Amino acid sequence: MTPGATDLARPATAPGLRIAELALRAPSIHNTQPWQWRVHGDRVDLFADRSRMLAVADPEGRSMVISCGAALHHATVAAAALGWPAEVTRMPDPRNPDHLATLHMRAGHQPPRAVADLEALQQRRTDRRRFTSWPIPPERLARLAASVATDEVRVVPVTAAPDRVRVELLVSRAATIERADRRFAAEQRTWLDHSAVDGIPSELLPEPRQGASGRVSRFVDEPATEDTRGSIENSDGLLVIGTDTEGPAAWLRAGEALSQLWLHAMNDGLSVVPLSQVIEVDETREALHHEVLGGLLQPQLLVRIGWQEIARSPLPRTPRRPLADVLLPNGRRR
Ligand SMILES: Cc1cc2nc3c(=O)[nH]c(=O)nc-3n(C[C@H](O)[C@H](O)[C@H](O)COP(=O)(O)O)c2cc1C
């Protein structure tokens, strides 16, 4: 069970354990939760868990590390909210590329926004239901994108009509390529209703739309038609999270940016859905890089953003593995 923000004062648990526990709520590709934590004293280590990597869709581990980056950002949000602001060392061990980060915590002040951020962290869901048809004003999208930019990561709004059309076609092409490949389809099926503690429960996926030509998400298997566009609506906001370089350090930063973007969007009343198929397929990732990002940025994730119906029913949470399952024994080298 993940505790609510009101449990912040719970005294008994060491802060490192509470921080790791709260970071479990991070989004991850297919809800694989590909991370492990080690807690000792005022230090918390994050490791990638390669046994949970998607061998077909993610052979290099990009989505695995992006997921871990999101967990790392969740951990820093939790640490700040608990009054233990953390300093992060990324890739601390050159001999172990799976050791992604170390958080060094110091007792300190709780920043003013910390509790609101923690509340957003606990309320966050991937809600794949269709957004309302209200378009997001471009300046609002630009503000959101700018709010998470760092030296290592840039977030690019896709607003120009020709770029949007190009992105939609690439998303559609990636979905068609993956659907035609039995290995992709089989791997994705494995993570639908995978277990009581991971994977994506099919009850959380939206119903296919009657008579629609497109699909709401990669998991909703509507009959293929000539026009497979439709996973993106005209009014959806689109952002590409990109990095200057490629490799695990860049992926980790991209994941941190995803988490930060998601929490900022929530505080702005907006909903976020990642779309990673276009990144998973080499051909469409390359096309996104050259044709939409001008060859300047490496695309790491596409996200669509919009407003959910105010009166929508609450979406249940996806499950998580218990903390004990992702905790490495203290002192054990990995
Ligand atoms: C790197 C990454 C890629 C993802 N790709 C997709 C995607 O292509 N389509 C989708 O519907 N959800 C995608 N998701 C969302 C995950 O499926 C979701 O985070 C996970 O099932 C846990 O659910 P939650 O976000 O509601 O906690 C992605 C998440 C991450 C971190």
mmCIF file of C-alpha atoms and ligand atoms in Angstrom:
data_model
loop_
_atom_site.group_PDB
_atom_site.id
_atom_site.type_symbol
_atom_site.label_atom_id
_atom_site.label_comp_id
_atom_site.label_asym_id
_atom_site.label_seq_id
_atom_site.Cartn_x
_atom_site.Cartn_y
_atom_site.Cartn_z
ATOM 1 C CA MET A 1 0.000 0.000 0.000
ATOM 2 C CA THR A 2 1.303 3.439 -0.857
ATOM 3 C CA PRO A 3 0.616 5.900 1.912
ATOM 4 C CA GLY A 4 -1.114 9.223 1.369
ATOM 5 C CA ALA A 5 0.434 12.639 1.806
ATOM 6 C CA THR A 6 -1.201 12.874 5.180
ATOM 7 C CA ASP A 7 1.039 10.024 6.332
ATOM 8 C CA LEU A 8 4.125 12.194 5.953
ATOM 9 C CA ALA A 9 4.532 12.433 9.664
ATOM 10 C CA ARG A 10 4.656 8.654 10.039
ATOM 11 C CA PRO A 11 7.655 8.417 12.303
ATOM 12 C CA ALA A 12 8.760 4.806 12.379
ATOM 13 C CA THR A 13 10.117 4.245 8.868
ATOM 14 C CA ALA A 14 13.627 5.400 7.997
ATOM 15 C CA PRO A 15 13.438 8.216 5.441
ATOM 16 C CA GLY A 16 15.375 6.238 2.816
ATOM 17 C CA LEU A 17 12.818 3.437 2.890
ATOM 18 C CA ARG A 18 9.885 5.860 2.719
ATOM 19 C CA ILE A 19 11.520 7.614 -0.229
ATOM 20 C CA ALA A 20 12.010 4.334 -2.123
ATOM 21 C CA GLU A 21 8.451 3.312 -1.251
ATOM 22 C CA LEU A 22 6.999 6.545 -2.629
ATOM 23 C CA ALA A 23 9.175 6.308 -5.763
ATOM 24 C CA LEU A 24 7.467 3.007 -6.593
ATOM 25 C CA ARG A 25 4.542 5.063 -7.924
ATOM 26 C CA ALA A 26 6.659 6.204 -10.886
ATOM 27 C CA PRO A 27 5.434 5.426 -14.390
ATOM 28 C CA SER A 28 7.340 2.707 -16.262
ATOM 29 C CA ILE A 29 7.165 1.103 -19.667
ATOM 30 C CA HIS A 30 4.337 -1.508 -19.546
ATOM 31 C CA ASN A 31 4.456 -1.097 -15.758
ATOM 32 C CA THR A 32 7.563 -3.309 -15.698
ATOM 33 C CA GLN A 33 8.987 -1.352 -12.720
ATOM 34 C CA PRO A 34 12.561 -2.094 -13.852
ATOM 35 C CA TRP A 35 14.326 -0.748 -10.781
ATOM 36 C CA GLN A 36 15.988 -1.826 -7.572
ATOM 37 C CA TRP A 37 16.835 0.287 -4.553
ATOM 38 C CA ARG A 38 19.438 -0.013 -1.853
ATOM 39 C CA VAL A 39 19.064 2.038 1.301
ATOM 40 C CA HIS A 40 21.779 2.601 3.843
ATOM 41 C CA GLY A 41 21.721 5.455 6.296
ATOM 42 C CA ASP A 42 21.345 8.758 4.510
ATOM 43 C CA ARG A 43 22.159 7.195 1.127
ATOM 44 C CA VAL A 44 19.778 5.660 -1.382
ATOM 45 C CA ASP A 45 21.049 3.893 -4.511
ATOM 46 C CA LEU A 46 19.035 3.267 -7.657
ATOM 47 C CA PHE A 47 19.855 0.382 -10.008
ATOM 48 C CA ALA A 48 18.310 -0.695 -13.303
ATOM 49 C CA ASP A 49 16.892 -4.219 -13.173
ATOM 50 C CA ARG A 50 17.760 -5.729 -16.545
ATOM 51 C CA SER A 51 15.727 -8.857 -15.855
ATOM 52 C CA ARG A 52 12.667 -6.604 -16.441
ATOM 53 C CA MET A 53 13.858 -5.064 -19.695
ATOM 54 C CA LEU A 54 11.725 -5.598 -22.811
ATOM 55 C CA ALA A 55 13.988 -7.683 -25.038
ATOM 56 C CA VAL A 56 12.047 -6.967 -28.245
ATOM 57 C CA ALA A 57 10.707 -3.417 -27.865
ATOM 58 C CA ASP A 58 13.632 -2.098 -25.854
ATOM 59 C CA PRO A 59 16.794 -4.129 -26.621
ATOM 60 C CA GLU A 60 19.142 -1.254 -25.690
ATOM 61 C CA GLY A 61 17.356 -0.454 -22.443
ATOM 62 C CA ARG A 62 16.300 3.092 -23.358
ATOM 63 C CA SER A 63 12.746 2.810 -22.004
ATOM 64 C CA MET A 64 14.024 0.864 -18.994
ATOM 65 C CA VAL A 65 16.411 3.702 -18.056
ATOM 66 C CA ILE A 66 13.817 6.406 -18.832
ATOM 67 C CA SER A 67 11.488 4.593 -16.421
ATOM 68 C CA CYS A 68 14.252 4.560 -13.799
ATOM 69 C CA GLY A 69 14.820 8.283 -14.423
ATOM 70 C CA ALA A 70 11.160 8.910 -13.644
ATOM 71 C CA ALA A 71 11.584 6.901 -10.430
ATOM 72 C CA LEU A 72 14.682 8.939 -9.558
ATOM 73 C CA HIS A 73 12.747 12.191 -9.920
ATOM 74 C CA HIS A 74 9.894 10.726 -7.864
ATOM 75 C CA ALA A 75 12.465 9.898 -5.172
ATOM 76 C CA THR A 76 13.787 13.462 -5.087
ATOM 77 C CA VAL A 77 10.221 14.809 -4.817
ATOM 78 C CA ALA A 78 9.514 12.411 -1.952
ATOM 79 C CA ALA A 79 12.798 13.285 -0.215
ATOM 80 C CA ALA A 80 12.036 17.014 -0.376
ATOM 81 C CA ALA A 81 8.510 16.469 0.935
ATOM 82 C CA LEU A 82 9.823 14.428 3.852
ATOM 83 C CA GLY A 83 12.221 17.241 4.771
ATOM 84 C CA TRP A 84 15.313 15.347 3.532
ATOM 85 C CA PRO A 85 16.305 17.198 0.357
ATOM 86 C CA ALA A 86 18.588 14.968 -1.697
ATOM 87 C CA GLU A 87 21.680 15.700 -3.714
ATOM 88 C CA VAL A 88 21.886 13.340 -6.682
ATOM 89 C CA THR A 89 24.997 11.775 -8.194
ATOM 90 C CA ARG A 90 24.166 10.217 -11.558
ATOM 91 C CA MET A 91 26.080 7.218 -12.906
ATOM 92 C CA PRO A 92 28.237 7.079 -9.749
ATOM 93 C CA ASP A 93 30.111 3.871 -10.583
ATOM 94 C CA PRO A 94 31.890 3.713 -13.954
ATOM 95 C CA ARG A 95 32.373 -0.046 -13.450
ATOM 96 C CA ASN A 96 28.653 -0.640 -13.067
ATOM 97 C CA PRO A 97 26.463 1.027 -15.717
ATOM 98 C CA ASP A 98 23.321 -0.321 -14.022
ATOM 99 C CA HIS A 99 24.051 1.761 -10.927
ATOM 100 C CA LEU A 100 22.130 4.779 -12.179
ATOM 101 C CA ALA A 101 22.137 7.168 -9.253
ATOM 102 C CA THR A 102 22.867 7.790 -5.605
ATOM 103 C CA LEU A 103 20.774 10.150 -3.506
ATOM 104 C CA HIS A 104 22.577 11.730 -0.561
ATOM 105 C CA MET A 105 20.043 13.067 1.897
ATOM 106 C CA ARG A 106 20.472 15.835 4.426
ATOM 107 C CA ALA A 107 17.916 16.931 6.964
ATOM 108 C CA GLY A 108 16.600 20.263 5.734
ATOM 109 C CA HIS A 109 13.591 22.437 5.141
ATOM 110 C CA GLN A 110 10.559 21.299 3.261
ATOM 111 C CA PRO A 111 10.308 23.493 0.131
ATOM 112 C CA PRO A 112 6.927 25.277 -0.134
ATOM 113 C CA ARG A 113 5.694 23.218 -3.118
ATOM 114 C CA ALA A 114 6.890 19.875 -1.794
ATOM 115 C CA VAL A 115 3.620 18.595 -0.361
ATOM 116 C CA ALA A 116 1.653 19.628 -3.468
ATOM 117 C CA ASP A 117 4.218 17.812 -5.628
ATOM 118 C CA LEU A 118 3.957 14.712 -3.475
ATOM 119 C CA GLU A 119 0.174 14.821 -3.716
ATOM 120 C CA ALA A 120 0.456 15.016 -7.538
ATOM 121 C CA LEU A 121 2.885 12.074 -7.463
ATOM 122 C CA GLN A 122 0.314 9.994 -5.620
ATOM 123 C CA GLN A 123 -2.616 11.052 -7.812
ATOM 124 C CA ARG A 124 -0.753 10.566 -11.116
ATOM 125 C CA ARG A 125 -2.088 7.938 -13.521
ATOM 126 C CA THR A 126 -1.695 7.154 -17.200
ATOM 127 C CA ASP A 127 -5.246 7.900 -18.237
ATOM 128 C CA ARG A 128 -5.646 6.717 -21.829
ATOM 129 C CA ARG A 129 -9.244 7.847 -22.146
ATOM 130 C CA ARG A 130 -9.856 10.444 -24.810
ATOM 131 C CA PHE A 131 -9.189 14.048 -23.814
ATOM 132 C CA THR A 132 -11.822 16.746 -24.223
ATOM 133 C CA SER A 133 -11.747 18.544 -27.572
ATOM 134 C CA TRP A 134 -10.473 21.794 -26.027
ATOM 135 C CA PRO A 135 -7.097 22.443 -27.596
ATOM 136 C CA ILE A 136 -4.265 23.500 -25.330
ATOM 137 C CA PRO A 137 -3.196 27.062 -26.182
ATOM 138 C CA PRO A 138 0.306 26.902 -27.741
ATOM 139 C CA GLU A 139 1.701 29.361 -25.209
ATOM 140 C CA ARG A 140 0.533 27.105 -22.364
ATOM 141 C CA LEU A 141 2.224 24.126 -23.985
ATOM 142 C CA ALA A 142 5.370 26.188 -24.508
ATOM 143 C CA ARG A 143 5.346 27.243 -20.842
ATOM 144 C CA LEU A 144 5.002 23.644 -19.729
ATOM 145 C CA ALA A 145 7.832 22.556 -22.033
ATOM 146 C CA ALA A 146 10.098 25.366 -20.819
ATOM 147 C CA SER A 147 9.399 24.503 -17.192
ATOM 148 C CA VAL A 148 11.385 21.263 -17.416
ATOM 149 C CA ALA A 149 14.167 22.232 -19.802
ATOM 150 C CA THR A 150 17.700 21.649 -18.517
ATOM 151 C CA ASP A 151 21.149 21.715 -20.123
ATOM 152 C CA GLU A 152 20.791 18.043 -20.924
ATOM 153 C CA VAL A 153 17.110 17.787 -21.900
ATOM 154 C CA ARG A 154 14.894 19.860 -24.114
ATOM 155 C CA VAL A 155 11.161 19.504 -24.498
ATOM 156 C CA VAL A 156 9.826 20.526 -27.889
ATOM 157 C CA PRO A 157 6.155 21.354 -28.492
ATOM 158 C CA VAL A 158 4.948 20.069 -31.848
ATOM 159 C CA THR A 159 2.485 22.738 -32.943
ATOM 160 C CA ALA A 160 3.122 23.560 -36.618
ATOM 161 C CA ALA A 161 0.539 21.773 -38.769
ATOM 162 C CA PRO A 162 3.039 20.025 -41.090
ATOM 163 C CA ASP A 163 5.045 18.736 -38.088
ATOM 164 C CA ARG A 164 1.894 17.426 -36.405
ATOM 165 C CA VAL A 165 0.856 15.589 -39.547
ATOM 166 C CA ARG A 166 4.360 14.117 -39.831
ATOM 167 C CA VAL A 167 4.345 12.981 -36.198
ATOM 168 C CA GLU A 168 0.895 11.410 -36.560
ATOM 169 C CA LEU A 169 2.025 9.510 -39.646
ATOM 170 C CA LEU A 170 5.158 8.303 -37.866
ATOM 171 C CA VAL A 171 3.173 7.167 -34.819
ATOM 172 C CA SER A 172 0.816 5.313 -37.109
ATOM 173 C CA ARG A 173 3.706 3.769 -39.042
ATOM 174 C CA ALA A 174 5.421 2.594 -35.840
ATOM 175 C CA ALA A 175 2.185 0.986 -34.616
ATOM 176 C CA THR A 176 1.714 -0.770 -37.952
ATOM 177 C CA ILE A 177 5.291 -2.081 -37.927
ATOM 178 C CA GLU A 178 4.981 -3.356 -34.351
ATOM 179 C CA ARG A 179 1.606 -4.935 -34.980
ATOM 180 C CA ALA A 180 2.971 -6.795 -37.985
ATOM 181 C CA ASP A 181 5.795 -8.277 -35.911
ATOM 182 C CA ARG A 182 4.677 -11.253 -33.864
ATOM 183 C CA ARG A 183 7.501 -10.813 -31.370
ATOM 184 C CA PHE A 184 6.407 -7.255 -30.471
ATOM 185 C CA ALA A 185 2.787 -8.326 -30.174
ATOM 186 C CA ALA A 186 3.664 -11.325 -27.996
ATOM 187 C CA GLU A 187 5.869 -9.276 -25.669
ATOM 188 C CA GLN A 188 3.206 -6.611 -25.270
ATOM 189 C CA ARG A 189 0.556 -9.251 -24.546
ATOM 190 C CA THR A 190 2.769 -10.692 -21.808
ATOM 191 C CA TRP A 191 2.528 -7.416 -19.876
ATOM 192 C CA LEU A 192 -1.247 -7.103 -20.153
ATOM 193 C CA ASP A 193 -2.674 -8.526 -16.915
ATOM 194 C CA HIS A 194 0.838 -9.783 -16.136
ATOM 195 C CA SER A 195 0.372 -10.241 -12.394
ATOM 196 C CA ALA A 196 -1.265 -8.695 -9.354
ATOM 197 C CA VAL A 197 1.785 -6.472 -8.800
ATOM 198 C CA ASP A 198 2.969 -5.410 -12.260
ATOM 199 C CA GLY A 199 1.919 -5.085 -15.912
ATOM 200 C CA ILE A 200 -1.162 -3.263 -17.156
ATOM 201 C CA PRO A 201 -4.593 -4.428 -15.974
ATOM 202 C CA SER A 202 -6.837 -4.606 -19.035
ATOM 203 C CA GLU A 203 -9.715 -3.151 -17.009
ATOM 204 C CA LEU A 204 -7.827 0.172 -17.005
ATOM 205 C CA LEU A 205 -7.775 0.421 -20.783
ATOM 206 C CA PRO A 206 -10.481 2.384 -22.560
ATOM 207 C CA GLU A 207 -13.067 0.513 -24.593
ATOM 208 C CA PRO A 208 -12.391 0.533 -28.336
ATOM 209 C CA ARG A 209 -14.535 3.162 -30.001
ATOM 210 C CA GLN A 210 -17.384 1.792 -32.082
ATOM 211 C CA GLY A 211 -16.819 2.462 -35.783
ATOM 212 C CA ALA A 212 -13.640 4.416 -35.151
ATOM 213 C CA SER A 213 -10.778 4.109 -37.570
ATOM 214 C CA GLY A 214 -8.054 4.684 -35.027
ATOM 215 C CA ARG A 215 -6.909 3.328 -31.714
ATOM 216 C CA VAL A 216 -6.773 5.135 -28.423
ATOM 217 C CA SER A 217 -3.622 3.382 -27.357
ATOM 218 C CA ARG A 218 -1.248 0.617 -28.293
ATOM 219 C CA PHE A 219 -3.068 -1.777 -26.000
ATOM 220 C CA VAL A 220 -6.528 -1.345 -27.462
ATOM 221 C CA ASP A 221 -6.811 -3.719 -30.344
ATOM 222 C CA GLU A 222 -9.278 -2.233 -32.748
ATOM 223 C CA PRO A 223 -9.506 -3.765 -36.181
ATOM 224 C CA ALA A 224 -6.767 -2.456 -38.460
ATOM 225 C CA THR A 225 -8.000 -0.308 -41.297
ATOM 226 C CA GLU A 226 -6.245 1.518 -44.099
ATOM 227 C CA ASP A 227 -6.099 4.618 -41.941
ATOM 228 C CA THR A 228 -4.616 3.675 -38.616
ATOM 229 C CA ARG A 229 -4.284 7.266 -37.456
ATOM 230 C CA GLY A 230 -6.362 8.170 -34.468
ATOM 231 C CA SER A 231 -4.145 7.608 -31.436
ATOM 232 C CA ILE A 232 -3.641 11.393 -31.637
ATOM 233 C CA GLU A 233 -6.572 13.782 -31.847
ATOM 234 C CA ASN A 234 -6.358 17.207 -33.486
ATOM 235 C CA SER A 235 -6.793 18.921 -30.146
ATOM 236 C CA ASP A 236 -4.117 16.896 -28.292
ATOM 237 C CA GLY A 237 -1.004 18.758 -27.220
ATOM 238 C CA LEU A 238 2.161 17.007 -28.395
ATOM 239 C CA LEU A 239 5.615 17.275 -26.854
ATOM 240 C CA VAL A 240 8.852 15.496 -27.695
ATOM 241 C CA ILE A 241 11.341 14.978 -24.899
ATOM 242 C CA GLY A 242 14.779 15.118 -26.518
ATOM 243 C CA THR A 243 18.414 15.064 -25.510
ATOM 244 C CA ASP A 244 21.606 16.323 -27.121
ATOM 245 C CA THR A 245 23.339 12.987 -26.704
ATOM 246 C CA GLU A 246 22.417 9.298 -26.731
ATOM 247 C CA GLY A 247 23.050 6.661 -24.072
ATOM 248 C CA PRO A 248 22.060 5.784 -20.507
ATOM 249 C CA ALA A 249 23.046 9.141 -18.949
ATOM 250 C CA ALA A 250 20.818 10.974 -21.462
ATOM 251 C CA TRP A 251 17.980 8.470 -20.994
ATOM 252 C CA LEU A 252 18.111 8.897 -17.220
ATOM 253 C CA ARG A 253 17.778 12.690 -17.588
ATOM 254 C CA ALA A 254 14.926 12.217 -20.070
ATOM 255 C CA GLY A 255 13.080 10.088 -17.504
ATOM 256 C CA GLU A 256 13.595 12.710 -14.813
ATOM 257 C CA ALA A 257 12.192 15.298 -17.227
ATOM 258 C CA LEU A 258 9.188 13.075 -17.964
ATOM 259 C CA SER A 259 8.326 12.838 -14.266
ATOM 260 C CA GLN A 260 8.814 16.559 -13.728
ATOM 261 C CA LEU A 261 6.724 17.394 -16.801
ATOM 262 C CA TRP A 262 3.968 15.051 -15.656
ATOM 263 C CA LEU A 263 3.752 16.569 -12.162
ATOM 264 C CA HIS A 264 3.835 20.114 -13.570
ATOM 265 C CA ALA A 265 1.092 19.206 -16.050
ATOM 266 C CA MET A 266 -1.038 17.761 -13.253
ATOM 267 C CA ASN A 267 -0.616 20.892 -11.180
ATOM 268 C CA ASP A 268 -1.818 22.735 -14.293
ATOM 269 C CA GLY A 269 -4.909 20.471 -14.527
ATOM 270 C CA LEU A 270 -3.590 18.540 -17.534
ATOM 271 C CA SER A 271 -3.293 14.829 -18.246
ATOM 272 C CA VAL A 272 -0.272 13.141 -19.883
ATOM 273 C CA VAL A 273 0.051 9.942 -21.912
ATOM 274 C CA PRO A 274 3.474 8.757 -23.175
ATOM 275 C CA LEU A 275 3.650 7.310 -26.697
ATOM 276 C CA SER A 276 6.838 5.309 -27.048
ATOM 277 C CA GLN A 277 6.227 3.119 -30.101
ATOM 278 C CA VAL A 278 7.537 5.809 -32.455
ATOM 279 C CA ILE A 279 10.784 5.753 -30.456
ATOM 280 C CA GLU A 280 11.001 1.954 -30.226
ATOM 281 C CA VAL A 281 11.039 1.484 -34.011
ATOM 282 C CA ASP A 282 14.433 2.565 -35.445
ATOM 283 C CA GLU A 283 12.979 3.796 -38.724
ATOM 284 C CA THR A 284 10.404 6.120 -37.139
ATOM 285 C CA ARG A 285 12.783 7.325 -34.394
ATOM 286 C CA GLU A 286 15.299 8.313 -37.077
ATOM 287 C CA ALA A 287 12.575 10.070 -39.077
ATOM 288 C CA LEU A 288 11.442 11.966 -35.972
ATOM 289 C CA HIS A 289 15.065 12.994 -35.346
ATOM 290 C CA HIS A 290 15.701 14.272 -38.888
ATOM 291 C CA GLU A 291 12.309 15.391 -40.160
ATOM 292 C CA VAL A 292 10.731 16.915 -37.068
ATOM 293 C CA LEU A 293 13.670 17.824 -34.813
ATOM 294 C CA GLY A 294 15.909 19.002 -37.665
ATOM 295 C CA GLY A 295 18.622 16.489 -36.738
ATOM 296 C CA LEU A 296 19.398 18.556 -33.641
ATOM 297 C CA LEU A 297 17.912 16.541 -30.790
ATOM 298 C CA GLN A 298 17.700 12.832 -30.070
ATOM 299 C CA PRO A 299 14.029 12.012 -29.475
ATOM 300 C CA GLN A 300 13.537 9.984 -26.284
ATOM 301 C CA LEU A 301 9.775 10.074 -25.780
ATOM 302 C CA LEU A 302 6.659 11.555 -27.345
ATOM 303 C CA VAL A 303 3.837 12.542 -25.013
ATOM 304 C CA ARG A 304 0.327 13.707 -25.676
ATOM 305 C CA ILE A 305 -1.270 16.165 -23.301
ATOM 306 C CA GLY A 306 -4.831 17.297 -22.812
ATOM 307 C CA TRP A 307 -7.717 17.894 -20.476
ATOM 308 C CA GLN A 308 -9.733 15.019 -19.124
ATOM 309 C CA GLU A 309 -13.497 15.415 -18.688
ATOM 310 C CA ILE A 310 -14.098 17.058 -15.324
ATOM 311 C CA ALA A 311 -16.851 14.575 -14.502
ATOM 312 C CA ARG A 312 -14.860 11.494 -15.497
ATOM 313 C CA SER A 313 -14.879 8.539 -13.137
ATOM 314 C CA PRO A 314 -11.685 8.104 -11.124
ATOM 315 C CA LEU A 315 -9.244 5.653 -12.669
ATOM 316 C CA PRO A 316 -7.983 2.914 -10.347
ATOM 317 C CA ARG A 317 -4.233 2.771 -9.826
ATOM 318 C CA THR A 318 -2.018 0.297 -11.630
ATOM 319 C CA PRO A 319 -0.493 -2.134 -9.161
ATOM 320 C CA ARG A 320 3.049 -1.995 -7.823
ATOM 321 C CA ARG A 321 5.470 -4.560 -6.480
ATOM 322 C CA PRO A 322 5.922 -4.416 -2.716
ATOM 323 C CA LEU A 323 8.940 -2.493 -1.493
ATOM 324 C CA ALA A 324 10.575 -5.697 -0.221
ATOM 325 C CA ASP A 325 10.681 -7.050 -3.797
ATOM 326 C CA VAL A 326 12.704 -4.127 -5.126
ATOM 327 C CA LEU A 327 15.002 -3.626 -2.168
ATOM 328 C CA LEU A 328 18.569 -4.923 -2.387
ATOM 329 C CA PRO A 329 20.018 -6.124 0.891
ATOM 330 C CA ASN A 330 21.997 -3.362 2.492
ATOM 331 C CA GLY A 331 25.705 -3.664 1.890
ATOM 332 C CA ARG A 332 25.368 -6.182 -0.938
ATOM 333 C CA ARG A 333 27.185 -5.176 -4.084
ATOM 334 C CA ARG A 334 25.182 -5.633 -7.214
HETATM 335 C C1 LIG B 1 9.242 5.110 -20.928
HETATM 336 C C2 LIG B 1 7.731 4.929 -20.891
HETATM 337 C C3 LIG B 1 7.053 4.595 -22.063
HETATM 338 C C4 LIG B 1 5.665 4.436 -22.048
HETATM 339 N N1 LIG B 1 5.005 4.167 -23.236
HETATM 340 C C5 LIG B 1 3.664 4.097 -23.252
HETATM 341 C C6 LIG B 1 2.951 3.913 -24.488
HETATM 342 O O1 LIG B 1 3.549 3.832 -25.562
HETATM 343 N N2 LIG B 1 1.580 3.851 -24.437
HETATM 344 C C7 LIG B 1 0.897 3.948 -23.261
HETATM 345 O O2 LIG B 1 -0.329 3.884 -23.301
HETATM 346 N N3 LIG B 1 1.545 4.107 -22.071
HETATM 347 C C8 LIG B 1 2.886 4.201 -22.040
HETATM 348 N N4 LIG B 1 3.556 4.399 -20.855
HETATM 349 C C9 LIG B 1 2.806 4.482 -19.586
HETATM 350 C C10 LIG B 1 2.931 3.175 -18.805
HETATM 351 O O3 LIG B 1 2.208 2.143 -19.441
HETATM 352 C C11 LIG B 1 2.432 3.409 -17.348
HETATM 353 O O4 LIG B 1 3.286 4.324 -16.729
HETATM 354 C C12 LIG B 1 2.417 2.138 -16.517
HETATM 355 O O5 LIG B 1 1.482 1.234 -17.030
HETATM 356 C C13 LIG B 1 2.065 2.424 -15.046
HETATM 357 O O6 LIG B 1 0.799 3.044 -14.949
HETATM 358 P P1 LIG B 1 0.613 4.482 -14.284
HETATM 359 O O7 LIG B 1 1.405 5.464 -15.114
HETATM 360 O O8 LIG B 1 -0.877 4.743 -14.348
HETATM 361 O O9 LIG B 1 1.113 4.423 -12.878
HETATM 362 C C14 LIG B 1 4.946 4.575 -20.835
HETATM 363 C C15 LIG B 1 5.636 4.902 -19.651
HETATM 364 C C16 LIG B 1 7.015 5.097 -19.682
HETATM 365 C C17 LIG B 1 7.741 5.483 -18.416
#
